[in-house]
CSV table of C-alpha atoms in Angstrom, one decimal:
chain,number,residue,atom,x,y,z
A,1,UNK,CA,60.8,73.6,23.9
A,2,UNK,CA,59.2,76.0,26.3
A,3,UNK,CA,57.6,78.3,24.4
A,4,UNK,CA,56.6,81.0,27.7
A,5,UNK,CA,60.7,81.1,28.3
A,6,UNK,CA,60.7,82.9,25.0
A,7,UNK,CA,58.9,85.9,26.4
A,8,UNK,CA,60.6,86.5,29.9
A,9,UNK,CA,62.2,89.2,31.0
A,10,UNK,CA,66.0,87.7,31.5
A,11,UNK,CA,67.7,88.3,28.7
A,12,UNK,CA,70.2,85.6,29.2
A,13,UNK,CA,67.9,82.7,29.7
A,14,UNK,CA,65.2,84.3,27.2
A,15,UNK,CA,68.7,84.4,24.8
A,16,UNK,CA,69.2,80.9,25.3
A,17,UNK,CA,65.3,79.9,24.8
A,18,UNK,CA,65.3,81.5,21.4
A,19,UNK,CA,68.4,79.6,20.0
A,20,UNK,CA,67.1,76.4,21.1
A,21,UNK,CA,64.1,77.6,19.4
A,22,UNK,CA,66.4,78.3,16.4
A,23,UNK,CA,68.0,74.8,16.6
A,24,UNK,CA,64.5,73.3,16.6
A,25,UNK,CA,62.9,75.5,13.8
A,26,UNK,CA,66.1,74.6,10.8
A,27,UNK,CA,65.5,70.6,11.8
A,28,UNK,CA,61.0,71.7,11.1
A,29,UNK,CA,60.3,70.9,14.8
A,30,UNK,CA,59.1,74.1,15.8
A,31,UNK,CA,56.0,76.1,14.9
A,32,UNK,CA,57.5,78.7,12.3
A,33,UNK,CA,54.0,80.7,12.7
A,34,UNK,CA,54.0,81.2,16.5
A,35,UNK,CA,57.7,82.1,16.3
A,36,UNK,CA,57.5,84.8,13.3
A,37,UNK,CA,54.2,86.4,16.1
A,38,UNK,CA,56.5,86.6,18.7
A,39,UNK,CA,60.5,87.1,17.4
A,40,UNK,CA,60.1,90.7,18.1
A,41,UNK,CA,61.7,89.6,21.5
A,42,UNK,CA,64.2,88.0,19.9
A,43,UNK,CA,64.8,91.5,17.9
A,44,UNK,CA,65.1,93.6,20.8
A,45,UNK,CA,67.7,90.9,22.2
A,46,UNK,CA,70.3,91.9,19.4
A,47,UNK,CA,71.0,94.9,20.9
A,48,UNK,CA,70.7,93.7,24.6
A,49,UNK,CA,73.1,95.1,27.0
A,50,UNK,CA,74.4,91.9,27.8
A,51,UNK,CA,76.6,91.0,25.1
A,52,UNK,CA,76.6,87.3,26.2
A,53,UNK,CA,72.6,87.7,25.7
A,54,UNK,CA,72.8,89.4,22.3
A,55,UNK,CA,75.4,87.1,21.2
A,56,UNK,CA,73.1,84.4,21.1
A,57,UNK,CA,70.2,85.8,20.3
A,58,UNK,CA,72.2,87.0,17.3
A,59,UNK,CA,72.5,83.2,16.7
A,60,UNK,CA,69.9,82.6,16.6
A,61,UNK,CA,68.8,85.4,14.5
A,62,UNK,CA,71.0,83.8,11.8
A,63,UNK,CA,69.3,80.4,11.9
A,64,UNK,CA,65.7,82.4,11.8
A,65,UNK,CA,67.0,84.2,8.5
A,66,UNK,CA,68.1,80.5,7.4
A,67,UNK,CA,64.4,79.3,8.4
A,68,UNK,CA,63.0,82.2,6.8
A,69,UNK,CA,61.4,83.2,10.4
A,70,UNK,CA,63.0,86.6,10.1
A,71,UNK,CA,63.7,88.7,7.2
A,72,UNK,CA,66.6,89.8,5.8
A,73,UNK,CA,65.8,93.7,6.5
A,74,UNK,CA,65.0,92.8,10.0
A,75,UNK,CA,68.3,92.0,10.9
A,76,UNK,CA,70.1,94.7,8.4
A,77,UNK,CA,68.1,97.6,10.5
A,78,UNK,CA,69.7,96.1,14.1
A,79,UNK,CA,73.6,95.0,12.6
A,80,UNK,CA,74.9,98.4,14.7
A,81,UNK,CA,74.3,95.7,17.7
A,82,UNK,CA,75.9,93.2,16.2
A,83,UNK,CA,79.0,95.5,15.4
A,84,UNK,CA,79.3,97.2,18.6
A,85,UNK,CA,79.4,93.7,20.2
A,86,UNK,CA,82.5,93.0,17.5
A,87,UNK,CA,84.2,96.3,18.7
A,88,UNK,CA,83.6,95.5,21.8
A,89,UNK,CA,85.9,92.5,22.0
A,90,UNK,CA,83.1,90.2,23.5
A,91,UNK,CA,82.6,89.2,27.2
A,92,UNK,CA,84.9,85.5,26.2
A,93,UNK,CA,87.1,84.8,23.1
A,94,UNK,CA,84.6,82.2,22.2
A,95,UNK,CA,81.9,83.9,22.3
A,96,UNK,CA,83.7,86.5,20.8
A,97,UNK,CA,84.1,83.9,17.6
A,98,UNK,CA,80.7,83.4,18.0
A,99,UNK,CA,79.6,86.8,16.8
A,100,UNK,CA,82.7,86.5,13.8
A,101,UNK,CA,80.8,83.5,12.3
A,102,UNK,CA,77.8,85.3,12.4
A,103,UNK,CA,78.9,88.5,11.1
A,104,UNK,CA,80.4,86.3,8.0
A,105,UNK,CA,77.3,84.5,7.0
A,106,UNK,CA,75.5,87.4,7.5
A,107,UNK,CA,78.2,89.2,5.0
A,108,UNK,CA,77.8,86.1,2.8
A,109,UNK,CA,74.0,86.8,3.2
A,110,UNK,CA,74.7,90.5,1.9
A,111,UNK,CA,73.5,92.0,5.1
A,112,UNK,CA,77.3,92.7,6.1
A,113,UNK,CA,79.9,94.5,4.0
A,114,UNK,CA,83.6,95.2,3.7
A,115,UNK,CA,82.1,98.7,4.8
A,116,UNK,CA,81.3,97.7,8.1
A,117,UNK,CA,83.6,95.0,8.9
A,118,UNK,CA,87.3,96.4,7.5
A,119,UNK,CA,86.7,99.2,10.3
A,120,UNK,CA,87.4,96.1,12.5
A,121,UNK,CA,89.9,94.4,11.6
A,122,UNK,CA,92.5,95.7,14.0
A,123,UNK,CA,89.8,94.4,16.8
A,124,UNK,CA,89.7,90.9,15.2
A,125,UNK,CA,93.4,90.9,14.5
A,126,UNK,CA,94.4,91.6,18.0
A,127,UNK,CA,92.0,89.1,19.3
A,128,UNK,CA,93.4,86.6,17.3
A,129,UNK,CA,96.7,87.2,18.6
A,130,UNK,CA,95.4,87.4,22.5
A,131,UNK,CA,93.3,84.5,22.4
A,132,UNK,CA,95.1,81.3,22.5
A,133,UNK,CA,94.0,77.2,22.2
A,134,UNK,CA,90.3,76.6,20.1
A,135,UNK,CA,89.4,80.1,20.5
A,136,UNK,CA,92.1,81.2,18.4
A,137,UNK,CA,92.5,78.7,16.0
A,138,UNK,CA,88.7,79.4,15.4
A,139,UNK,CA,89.2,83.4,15.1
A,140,UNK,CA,92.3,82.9,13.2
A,141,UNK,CA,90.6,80.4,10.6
A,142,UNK,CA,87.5,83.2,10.4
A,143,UNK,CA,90.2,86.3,9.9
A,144,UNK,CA,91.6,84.2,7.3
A,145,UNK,CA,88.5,83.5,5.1
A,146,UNK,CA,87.2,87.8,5.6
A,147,UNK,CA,90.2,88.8,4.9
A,148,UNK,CA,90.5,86.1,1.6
A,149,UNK,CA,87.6,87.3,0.9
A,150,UNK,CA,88.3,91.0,1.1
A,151,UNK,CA,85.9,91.8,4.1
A,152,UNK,CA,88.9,92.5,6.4
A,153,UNK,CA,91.9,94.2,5.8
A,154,UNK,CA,94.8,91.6,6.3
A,155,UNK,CA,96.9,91.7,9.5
A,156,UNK,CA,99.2,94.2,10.6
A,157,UNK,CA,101.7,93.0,12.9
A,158,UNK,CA,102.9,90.2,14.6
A,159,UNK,CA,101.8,87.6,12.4
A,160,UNK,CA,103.5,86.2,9.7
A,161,UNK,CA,102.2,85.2,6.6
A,162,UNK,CA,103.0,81.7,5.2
A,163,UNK,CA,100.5,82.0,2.4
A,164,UNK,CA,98.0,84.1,1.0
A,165,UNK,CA,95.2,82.6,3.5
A,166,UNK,CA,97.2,80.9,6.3
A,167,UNK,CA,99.4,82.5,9.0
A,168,UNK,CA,101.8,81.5,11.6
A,169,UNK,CA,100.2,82.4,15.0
């Protein structure tokens, strides 16, 4: 790991730094202590301007919260960039799923509610039904579970229900 790539100034490769150092911190092989001094970059990456950046970083924010690098109410006070990059349809549907399976765990986390999320369910819905191959078997399997789970509202249109958590794309 290269710790002086966590600091610079491109937010995509500074993105990518701080999810390897993510990756590294949940398996203990990174130094918790000089990450929680310097993951105030990492904070002002979830609400880059690149969503491909704060996409990332906002996976890597989740494994932080799992390594207990971040806090809880660190990540609460940024979510708006984590919900405008869900309204915002993401840059790639993968990526795009990316950001879904954040925003679940975080709701499982209880930083995330139906408040915030059933606003977008038409997004995620419509994704699901533009995407196609892994991309939409993964958002499909994610709308599923938030909507089980009462996070999302179900969908609308164009997909038909075979059971109360599985639908025919």
């Amino acid at each position: 790991m290269h710790l002086e790539l966590l600091d610079v100034e491109d937010e995509g490769l500074a993105s990518r730094a701080w999810l390897e150092a993510a990756e590294l911190a949940t398996e203990g092989k990174a130094p918790a202590d000089l990450l929680k001094r310097k993951v105030g970059r990492l904070l002002s990456l979830l609400t880059s301007p690149s969503m491909s950046a704060r996409a990332m970083a906002w996976r890597a924010a989740l494994l932080f919260l799992r390594a207990a690098v971040v806090e809880p109410k660190e990540l609460a006070e940024r979510k708006e960039g984590l919900l405008e990059l869900l309204r915002s349809r993401g840059p790639t549907p993968d990526i795009y799923a990316d950001a879904w399976e954040v925003a679940e765990a975080l709701a499982a986390a209880g930083l995330l509610s139906d408040k915030d999320l059933k606003p977008l369910s038409d997004v995620l819905w419509d994704m699901v039904r533009r995407s196609s191959g892994h991309e939409r078997e993964r958002l499909a399997s994610i709308a599923s579970r938030l909507s089980s789970a009462g996070l999302i509202k179900g969908p609308t249109a164009n997909l038909s229900v075979l059971s109360e958590d599985s639908y025919i794309l």
